[in-house]
Coordinates of C-alpha atoms and ligand atoms in Angstrom, one line a residue:
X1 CA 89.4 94.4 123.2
X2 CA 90.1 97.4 120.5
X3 CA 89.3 96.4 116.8
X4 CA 92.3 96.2 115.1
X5 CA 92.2 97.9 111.6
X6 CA 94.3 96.2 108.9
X7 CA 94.2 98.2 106.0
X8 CA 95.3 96.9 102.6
X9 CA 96.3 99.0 99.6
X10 CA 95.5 97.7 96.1
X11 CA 95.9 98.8 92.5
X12 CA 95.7 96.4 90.0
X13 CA 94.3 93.6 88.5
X14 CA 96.6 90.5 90.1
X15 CA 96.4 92.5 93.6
X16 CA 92.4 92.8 93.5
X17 CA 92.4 88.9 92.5
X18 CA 95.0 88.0 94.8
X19 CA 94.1 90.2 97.9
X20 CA 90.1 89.1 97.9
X21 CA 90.5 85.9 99.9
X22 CA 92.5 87.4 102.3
X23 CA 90.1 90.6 102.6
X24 CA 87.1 88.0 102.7
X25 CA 88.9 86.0 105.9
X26 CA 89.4 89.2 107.7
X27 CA 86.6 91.0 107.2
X28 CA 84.7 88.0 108.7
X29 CA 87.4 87.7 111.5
X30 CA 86.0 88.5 114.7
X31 CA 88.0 91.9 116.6
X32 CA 89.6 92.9 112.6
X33 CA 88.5 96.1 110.9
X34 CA 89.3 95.1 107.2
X35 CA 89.7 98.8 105.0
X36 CA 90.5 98.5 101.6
X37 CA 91.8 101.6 100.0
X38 CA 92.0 101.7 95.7
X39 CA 94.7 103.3 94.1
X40 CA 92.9 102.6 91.2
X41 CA 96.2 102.4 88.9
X42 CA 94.0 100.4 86.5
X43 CA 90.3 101.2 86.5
X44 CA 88.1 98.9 84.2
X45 CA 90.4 96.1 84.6
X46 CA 90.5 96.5 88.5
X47 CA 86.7 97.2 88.9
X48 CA 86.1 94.1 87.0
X49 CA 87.4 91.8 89.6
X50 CA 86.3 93.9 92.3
X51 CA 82.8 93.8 91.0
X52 CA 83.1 89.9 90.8
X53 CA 84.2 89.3 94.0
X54 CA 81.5 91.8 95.5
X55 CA 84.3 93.9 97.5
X56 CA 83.7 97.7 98.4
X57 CA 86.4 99.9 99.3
X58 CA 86.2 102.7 101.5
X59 CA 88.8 104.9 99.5
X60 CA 89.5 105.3 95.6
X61 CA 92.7 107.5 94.7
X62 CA 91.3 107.1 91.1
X63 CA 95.0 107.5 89.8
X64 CA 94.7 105.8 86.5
X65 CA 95.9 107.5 83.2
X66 CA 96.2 106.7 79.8
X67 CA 100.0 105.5 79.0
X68 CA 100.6 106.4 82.6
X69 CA 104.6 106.5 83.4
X70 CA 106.1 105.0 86.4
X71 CA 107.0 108.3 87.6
X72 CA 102.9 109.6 87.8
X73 CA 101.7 106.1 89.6
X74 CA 104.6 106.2 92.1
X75 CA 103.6 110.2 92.9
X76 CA 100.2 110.1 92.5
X77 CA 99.6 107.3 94.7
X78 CA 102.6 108.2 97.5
X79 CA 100.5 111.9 97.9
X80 CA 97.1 110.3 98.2
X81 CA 98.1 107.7 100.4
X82 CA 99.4 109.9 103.1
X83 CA 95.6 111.5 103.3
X84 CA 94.7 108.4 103.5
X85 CA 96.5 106.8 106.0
X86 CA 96.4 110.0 108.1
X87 CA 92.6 109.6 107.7
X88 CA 92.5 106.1 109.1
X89 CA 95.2 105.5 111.6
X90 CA 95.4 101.3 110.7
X91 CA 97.8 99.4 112.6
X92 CA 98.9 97.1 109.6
X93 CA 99.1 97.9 106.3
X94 CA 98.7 94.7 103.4
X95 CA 100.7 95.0 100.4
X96 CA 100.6 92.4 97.6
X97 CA 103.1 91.6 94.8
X98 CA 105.5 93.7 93.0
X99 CA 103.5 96.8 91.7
X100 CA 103.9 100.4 91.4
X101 CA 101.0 100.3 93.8
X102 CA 102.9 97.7 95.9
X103 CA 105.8 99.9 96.3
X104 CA 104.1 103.3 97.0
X105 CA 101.6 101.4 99.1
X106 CA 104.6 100.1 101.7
X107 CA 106.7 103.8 101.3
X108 CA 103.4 105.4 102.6
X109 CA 103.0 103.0 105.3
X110 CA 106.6 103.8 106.0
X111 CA 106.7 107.4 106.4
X112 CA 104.3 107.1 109.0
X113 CA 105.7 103.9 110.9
X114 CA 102.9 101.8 110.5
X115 CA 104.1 97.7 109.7
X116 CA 103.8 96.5 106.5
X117 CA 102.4 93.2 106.1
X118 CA 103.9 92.2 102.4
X119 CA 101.9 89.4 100.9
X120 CA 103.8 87.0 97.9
X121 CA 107.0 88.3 99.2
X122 CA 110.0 87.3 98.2
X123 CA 110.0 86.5 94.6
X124 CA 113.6 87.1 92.7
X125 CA 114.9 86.8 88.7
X126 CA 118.2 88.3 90.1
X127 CA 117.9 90.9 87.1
X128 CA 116.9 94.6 88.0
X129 CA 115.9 95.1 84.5
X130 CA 113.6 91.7 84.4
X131 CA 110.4 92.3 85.0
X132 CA 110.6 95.7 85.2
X133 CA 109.9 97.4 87.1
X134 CA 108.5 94.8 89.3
X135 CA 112.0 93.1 90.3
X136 CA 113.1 96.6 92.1
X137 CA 109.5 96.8 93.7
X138 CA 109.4 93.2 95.2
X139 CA 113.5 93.5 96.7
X140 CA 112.3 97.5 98.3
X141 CA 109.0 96.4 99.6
X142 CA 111.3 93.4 101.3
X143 CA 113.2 95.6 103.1
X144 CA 110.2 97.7 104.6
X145 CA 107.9 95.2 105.2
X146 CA 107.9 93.6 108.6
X147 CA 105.9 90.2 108.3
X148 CA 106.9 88.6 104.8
X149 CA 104.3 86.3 103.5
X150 CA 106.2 83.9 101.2
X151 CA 104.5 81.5 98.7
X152 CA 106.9 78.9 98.2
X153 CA 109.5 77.9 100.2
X154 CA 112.0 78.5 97.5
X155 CA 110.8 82.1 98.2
X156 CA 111.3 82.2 101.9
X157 CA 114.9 81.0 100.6
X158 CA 115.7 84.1 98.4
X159 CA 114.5 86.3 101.7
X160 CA 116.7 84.3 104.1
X161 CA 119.5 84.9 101.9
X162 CA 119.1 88.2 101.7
X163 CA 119.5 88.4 105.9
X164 CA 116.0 89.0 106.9
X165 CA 114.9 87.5 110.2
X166 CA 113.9 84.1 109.9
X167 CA 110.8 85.1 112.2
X168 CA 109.5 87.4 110.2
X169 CA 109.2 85.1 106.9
X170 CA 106.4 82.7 106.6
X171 CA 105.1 80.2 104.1
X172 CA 102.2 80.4 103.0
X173 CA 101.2 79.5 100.1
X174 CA 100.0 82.3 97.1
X175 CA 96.5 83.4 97.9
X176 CA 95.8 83.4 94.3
X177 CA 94.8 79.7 94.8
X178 CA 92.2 80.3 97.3
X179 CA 90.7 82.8 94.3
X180 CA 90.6 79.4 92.1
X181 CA 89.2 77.4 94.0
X182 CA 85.9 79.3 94.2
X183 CA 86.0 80.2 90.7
X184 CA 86.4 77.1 88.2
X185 CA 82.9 75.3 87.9
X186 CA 82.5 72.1 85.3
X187 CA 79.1 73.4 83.8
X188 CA 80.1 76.9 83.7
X189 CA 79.2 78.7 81.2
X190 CA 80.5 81.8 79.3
X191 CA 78.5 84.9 79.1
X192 CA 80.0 86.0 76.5
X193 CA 78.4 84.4 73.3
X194 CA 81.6 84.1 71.4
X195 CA 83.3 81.8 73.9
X196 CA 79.7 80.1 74.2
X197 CA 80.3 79.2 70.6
X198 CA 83.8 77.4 70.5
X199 CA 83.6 74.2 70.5
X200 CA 86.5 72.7 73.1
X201 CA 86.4 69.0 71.6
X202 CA 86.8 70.0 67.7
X203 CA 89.6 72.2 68.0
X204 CA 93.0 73.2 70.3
X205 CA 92.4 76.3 72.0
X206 CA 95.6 78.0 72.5
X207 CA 94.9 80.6 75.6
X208 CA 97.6 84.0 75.3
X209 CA 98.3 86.5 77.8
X210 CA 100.6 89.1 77.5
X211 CA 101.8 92.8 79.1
X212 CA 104.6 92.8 80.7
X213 CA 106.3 96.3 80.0
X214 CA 110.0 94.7 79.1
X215 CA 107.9 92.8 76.2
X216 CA 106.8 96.3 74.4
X217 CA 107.8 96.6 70.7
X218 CA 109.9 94.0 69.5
X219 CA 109.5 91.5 71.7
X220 CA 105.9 90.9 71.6
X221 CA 105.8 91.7 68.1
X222 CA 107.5 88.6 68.0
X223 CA 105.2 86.5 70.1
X224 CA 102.6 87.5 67.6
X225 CA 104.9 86.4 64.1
X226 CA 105.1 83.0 66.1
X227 CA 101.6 83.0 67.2
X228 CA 101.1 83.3 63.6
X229 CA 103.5 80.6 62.6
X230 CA 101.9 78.5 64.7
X231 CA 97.9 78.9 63.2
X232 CA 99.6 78.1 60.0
X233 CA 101.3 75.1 60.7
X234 CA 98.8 73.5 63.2
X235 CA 94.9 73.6 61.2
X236 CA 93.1 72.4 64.3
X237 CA 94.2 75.6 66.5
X238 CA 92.2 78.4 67.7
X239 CA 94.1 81.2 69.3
X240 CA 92.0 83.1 71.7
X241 CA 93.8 86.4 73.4
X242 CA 92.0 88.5 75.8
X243 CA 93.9 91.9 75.3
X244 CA 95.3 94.0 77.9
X245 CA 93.9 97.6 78.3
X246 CA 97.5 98.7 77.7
X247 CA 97.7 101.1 74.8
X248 CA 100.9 99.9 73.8
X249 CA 100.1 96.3 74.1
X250 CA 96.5 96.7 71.9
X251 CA 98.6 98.3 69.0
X252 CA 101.0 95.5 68.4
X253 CA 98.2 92.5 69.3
X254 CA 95.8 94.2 66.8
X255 CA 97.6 95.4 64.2
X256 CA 99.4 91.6 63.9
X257 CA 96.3 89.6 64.8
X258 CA 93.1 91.0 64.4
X259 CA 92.8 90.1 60.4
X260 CA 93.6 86.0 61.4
X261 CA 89.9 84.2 60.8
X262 CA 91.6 81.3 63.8
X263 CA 92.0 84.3 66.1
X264 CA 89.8 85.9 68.5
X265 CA 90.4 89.3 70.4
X266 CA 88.6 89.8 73.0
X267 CA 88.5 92.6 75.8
X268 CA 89.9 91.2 79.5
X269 CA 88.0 88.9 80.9
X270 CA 86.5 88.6 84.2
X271 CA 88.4 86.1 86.2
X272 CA 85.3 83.6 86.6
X273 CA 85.3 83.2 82.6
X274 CA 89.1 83.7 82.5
X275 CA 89.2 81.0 84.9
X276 CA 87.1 78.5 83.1
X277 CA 88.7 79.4 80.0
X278 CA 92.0 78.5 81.1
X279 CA 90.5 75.2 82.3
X280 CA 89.1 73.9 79.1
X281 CA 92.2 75.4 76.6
X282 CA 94.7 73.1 75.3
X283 CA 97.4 75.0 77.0
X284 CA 98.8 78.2 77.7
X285 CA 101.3 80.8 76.0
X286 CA 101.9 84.1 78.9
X287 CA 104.2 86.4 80.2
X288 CA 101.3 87.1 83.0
X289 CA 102.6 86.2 87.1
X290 CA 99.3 84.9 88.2
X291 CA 99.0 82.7 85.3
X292 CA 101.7 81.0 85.6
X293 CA 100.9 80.1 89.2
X294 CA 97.1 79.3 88.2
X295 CA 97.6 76.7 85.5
X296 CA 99.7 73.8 87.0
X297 CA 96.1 73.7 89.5
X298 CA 94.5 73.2 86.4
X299 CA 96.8 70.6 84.8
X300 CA 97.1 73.0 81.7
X301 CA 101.2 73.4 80.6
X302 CA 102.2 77.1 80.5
X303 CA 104.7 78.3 77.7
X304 CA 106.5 81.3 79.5
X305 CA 106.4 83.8 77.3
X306 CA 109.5 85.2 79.1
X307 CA 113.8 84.8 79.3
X308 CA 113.4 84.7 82.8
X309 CA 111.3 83.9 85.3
X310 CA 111.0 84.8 89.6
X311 CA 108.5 81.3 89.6
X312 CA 111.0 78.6 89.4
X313 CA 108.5 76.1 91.0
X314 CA 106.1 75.2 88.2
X315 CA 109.5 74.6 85.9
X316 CA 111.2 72.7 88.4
X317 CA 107.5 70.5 88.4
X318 CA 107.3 70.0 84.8
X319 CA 104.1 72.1 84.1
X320 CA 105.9 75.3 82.5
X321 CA 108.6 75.3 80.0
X322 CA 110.4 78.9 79.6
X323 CA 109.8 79.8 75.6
X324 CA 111.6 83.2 75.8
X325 CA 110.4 86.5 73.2
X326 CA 112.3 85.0 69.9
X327 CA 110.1 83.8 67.4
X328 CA 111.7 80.8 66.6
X329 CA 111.8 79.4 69.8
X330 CA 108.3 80.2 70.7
X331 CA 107.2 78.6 67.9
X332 CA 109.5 75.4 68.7
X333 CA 108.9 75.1 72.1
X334 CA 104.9 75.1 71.1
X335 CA 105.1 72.9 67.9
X336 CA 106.4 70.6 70.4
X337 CA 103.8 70.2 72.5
X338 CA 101.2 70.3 70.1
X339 CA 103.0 67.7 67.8
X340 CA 104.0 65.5 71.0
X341 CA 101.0 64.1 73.0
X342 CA 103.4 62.4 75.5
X343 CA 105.4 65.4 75.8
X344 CA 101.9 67.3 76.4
X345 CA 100.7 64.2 78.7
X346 CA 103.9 64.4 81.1
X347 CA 102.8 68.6 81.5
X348 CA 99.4 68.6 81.9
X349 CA 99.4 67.3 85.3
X350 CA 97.6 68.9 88.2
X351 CA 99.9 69.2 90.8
X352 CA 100.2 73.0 91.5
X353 CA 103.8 74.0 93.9
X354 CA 102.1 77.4 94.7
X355 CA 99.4 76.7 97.2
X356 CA 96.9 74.8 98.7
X357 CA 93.9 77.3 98.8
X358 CA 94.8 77.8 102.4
X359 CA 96.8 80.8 102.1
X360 CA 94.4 83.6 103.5
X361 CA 93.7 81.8 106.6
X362 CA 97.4 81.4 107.4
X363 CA 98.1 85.2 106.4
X364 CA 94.9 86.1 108.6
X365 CA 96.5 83.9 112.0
X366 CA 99.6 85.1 111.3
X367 CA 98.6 88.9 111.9
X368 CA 96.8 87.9 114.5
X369 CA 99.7 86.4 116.3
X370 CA 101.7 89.3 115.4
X371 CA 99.2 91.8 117.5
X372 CA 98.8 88.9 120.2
X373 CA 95.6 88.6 119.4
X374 CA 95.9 84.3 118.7
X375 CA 98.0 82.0 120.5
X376 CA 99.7 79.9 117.8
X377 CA 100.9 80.7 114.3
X378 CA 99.4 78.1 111.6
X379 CA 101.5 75.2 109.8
X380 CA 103.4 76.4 106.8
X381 CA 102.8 75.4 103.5
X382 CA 104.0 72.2 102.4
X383 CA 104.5 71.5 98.4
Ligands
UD1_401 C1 100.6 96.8 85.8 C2 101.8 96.5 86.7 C3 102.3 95.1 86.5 C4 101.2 94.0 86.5 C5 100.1 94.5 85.6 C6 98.9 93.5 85.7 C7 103.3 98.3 87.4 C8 104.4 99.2 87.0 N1 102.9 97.4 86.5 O1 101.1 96.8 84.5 O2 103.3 94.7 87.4 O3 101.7 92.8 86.0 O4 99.6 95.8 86.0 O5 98.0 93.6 84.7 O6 102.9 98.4 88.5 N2 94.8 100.6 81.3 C9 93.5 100.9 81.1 N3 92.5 100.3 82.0 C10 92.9 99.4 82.9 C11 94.2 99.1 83.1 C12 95.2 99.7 82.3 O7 93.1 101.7 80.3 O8 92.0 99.0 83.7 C13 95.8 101.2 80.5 C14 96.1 102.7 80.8 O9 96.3 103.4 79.6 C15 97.4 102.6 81.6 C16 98.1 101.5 80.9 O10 97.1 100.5 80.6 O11 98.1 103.8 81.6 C17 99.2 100.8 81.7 O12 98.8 100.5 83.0 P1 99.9 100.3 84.2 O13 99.2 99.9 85.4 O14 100.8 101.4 84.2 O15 100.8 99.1 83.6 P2 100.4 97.6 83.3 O16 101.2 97.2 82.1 O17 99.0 97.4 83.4
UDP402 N1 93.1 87.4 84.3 C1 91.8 87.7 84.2 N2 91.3 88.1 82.9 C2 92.1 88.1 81.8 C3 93.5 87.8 82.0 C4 94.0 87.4 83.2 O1 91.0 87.6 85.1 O2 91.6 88.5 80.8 C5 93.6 87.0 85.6 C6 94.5 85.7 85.7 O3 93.6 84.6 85.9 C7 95.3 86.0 86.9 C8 95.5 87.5 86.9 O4 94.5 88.0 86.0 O5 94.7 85.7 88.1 C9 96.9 87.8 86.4 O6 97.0 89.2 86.3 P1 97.9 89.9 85.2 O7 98.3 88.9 84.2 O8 97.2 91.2 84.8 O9 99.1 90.4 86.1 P2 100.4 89.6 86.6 O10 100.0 88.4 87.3 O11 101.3 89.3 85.4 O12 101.0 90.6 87.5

């Protein structure tokens, strides 16, 4: 029998974490050609994780630019893809997520009729504008893709509602808790010294994540005025914030916290510290996607550092509480938790609605299936 070549297009950060289980499973599946093809819409960032998880890709559109627009991802990517593509000849092309890589990714694979495979599909705020510009990108890439790989089954909901074929949807689970499982270790330890140095039992470590482009200016410039409400009313807290490469995101983060002596900025970590960092802090204040679906795993509560939110689940658990971009009610919802141990006790649970670290095998038999190539499709995810 042929190989069959699967190709799958990343960009980012939360796609390179997200997609290396899955590229792992098929690379190692017998009869699968695995090529992995970089748009490179973030660099540093995207090499870190790729670096971690030891995964070489064939091609590297090496798009990124500083304070990139929408416009110059969306092009940039769409031209070098077709080369690409043209280049390779794959059968299925692997999308993940919501990106500006996401999006050109499927068009590409579009324009020459090749079938999308869209992994994390079906993920819905119901707002256009919220995030943005991922909301548009996850409801375009659902109508090109032809096998939807749903997390939850509250997301194979929002895709039966919107009239796709039932056939075509399957739970999975999110890949992004395969990632975890191979990454949080009791004894690890950091590498970098100044995370070596905190001391997890004599303070509250208070882990923050934020970049999401509808939080530019005034909103996050809030998150930090409550950030530093929150140092001064609680004396035990240590506020540690790796900061996003994004220009606009350093300015506001640094210019409001880099003076505080309780605060430390550091560059983005690797997910194996990140990880383990999110595993020993007292809880966790993001606007970040993957976070939110990492820490119920962890039994750490997430303040959602958003209005909305497309991940219902981990609300609808208990483990996230939505704290929205106003100062005041950030620094409510968090004063809360840090004042009310059985508040905190009834979030920090490990019980995680977003996958069973089974999620790249499924995806993997599913494809398979798809080409004839295995007999049975594979049990959905349960919560
Ligand atoms: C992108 C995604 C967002 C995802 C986020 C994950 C889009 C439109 N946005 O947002 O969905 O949640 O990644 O982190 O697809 N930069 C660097 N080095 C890096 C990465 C970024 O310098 O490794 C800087 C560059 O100046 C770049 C800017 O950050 O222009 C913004 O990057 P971009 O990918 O456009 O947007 P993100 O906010 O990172
Ligand atoms: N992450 C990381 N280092 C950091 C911050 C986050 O490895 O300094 C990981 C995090 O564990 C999660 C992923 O990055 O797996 C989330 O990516 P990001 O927040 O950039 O994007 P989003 O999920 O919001 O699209």
């Amino acid at each position: 029998m042929s190989l069959l070549k699967i190709m799958s297009i990343i960009g980012t950060r939360p796609e390179a974490i997200k997609m290396a289980p899955l590229i792992r499973v098929l690379r190692g599946t017998a009869g699968v050609e695995e090529v992995l093809c970089l748009t490179a819409q973030h660099r540093e960032m995207l090499d870190q994780v790729l670096s971690l998880f030891n995964l070489t890709a064939r091609h590297d559109l090496n798009i990124m630019k500083e304070g990139q627009s929408l416009t110059h991802i969306t092009a940039r990517a769409l031209e070098g893809l077709e080369e690409v593509i043209l280049r390779e000849k794959p059968q299925m092309i692997l999308v993940q997520g919501d990106t500006t890589t996401t999006l050109a990714g499927s068009l590409a694979a579009f324009y020459h009729k090749i079938p999308v495979g869209h992994v994390e599909a079906g993920l819905r705020t119901g707002d256009k504008y919220a995030p943005f510009p991922e909301e548009i990108n996850r409801r375009l890439n659902s109508v090109v893709a032809d096998l939807h790989f749903a997390p939850t089954p509250a997301s194979r909901d929002n895709l039966l509602q919107e009239g796709l074929a039932p056939d075509k949807i399957f739970v999975t689970g999110n890949t992004v808790l395969d990632a975890l499982k191979t990454t949080v270790q009791p004894g690890f330890v950091f590498p970098d010294p100044l995370l070596r140095k905190i001391d997890f039992q004599a303070c509250r470590v208070l882990l923050v994540e934020a970049h999401r482009r509808e939080n530019m200016g005034s909103p996050l410039e809030e998150i930090c005025l409550a950030l530093l409400d929150l140092l001064r009313a609680f004396d035990d807290t240590l506020l540690v914030f790796p900061v996003h490469r994004n220009p606009a995101v350093r300015g506001t983060v640094y210019k409001y916290l880099r003076e505080h002596p309780r605060v430390l900025l550091l560059e983005p970590l690797d997910p194996l510290s990140f990880h383990n960092l999110m595993a020993r802090s007292y809880f966790i204040l993001t606007d970040s996607g993957g976070i939110q679906e990492e820490a119920p795993s962890l039994g750490r509560p997430v303040l959602v550092l958003r209005d909305l939110t497309e991940r219902p689940e981990a609300l609808e658990a208990g483990t996230a509480l939505l704290a929205g971009t106003k100062r005041e009610s950030i620094f409510k919802k968090a004063s809360g938790l840090l004042q009310d141990s059985a508040a905190y006790g009834a979030m920090a649970r490990a019980a995680n609605p977003y996958g069973d670290g089974r999620a790249s095998e499924r995806i993997c038999q599913i494809i398979l299936h798809y080409f004839g190539r295995s007999p049975s499709l594979p049990e959905p995810f349960e919560p």
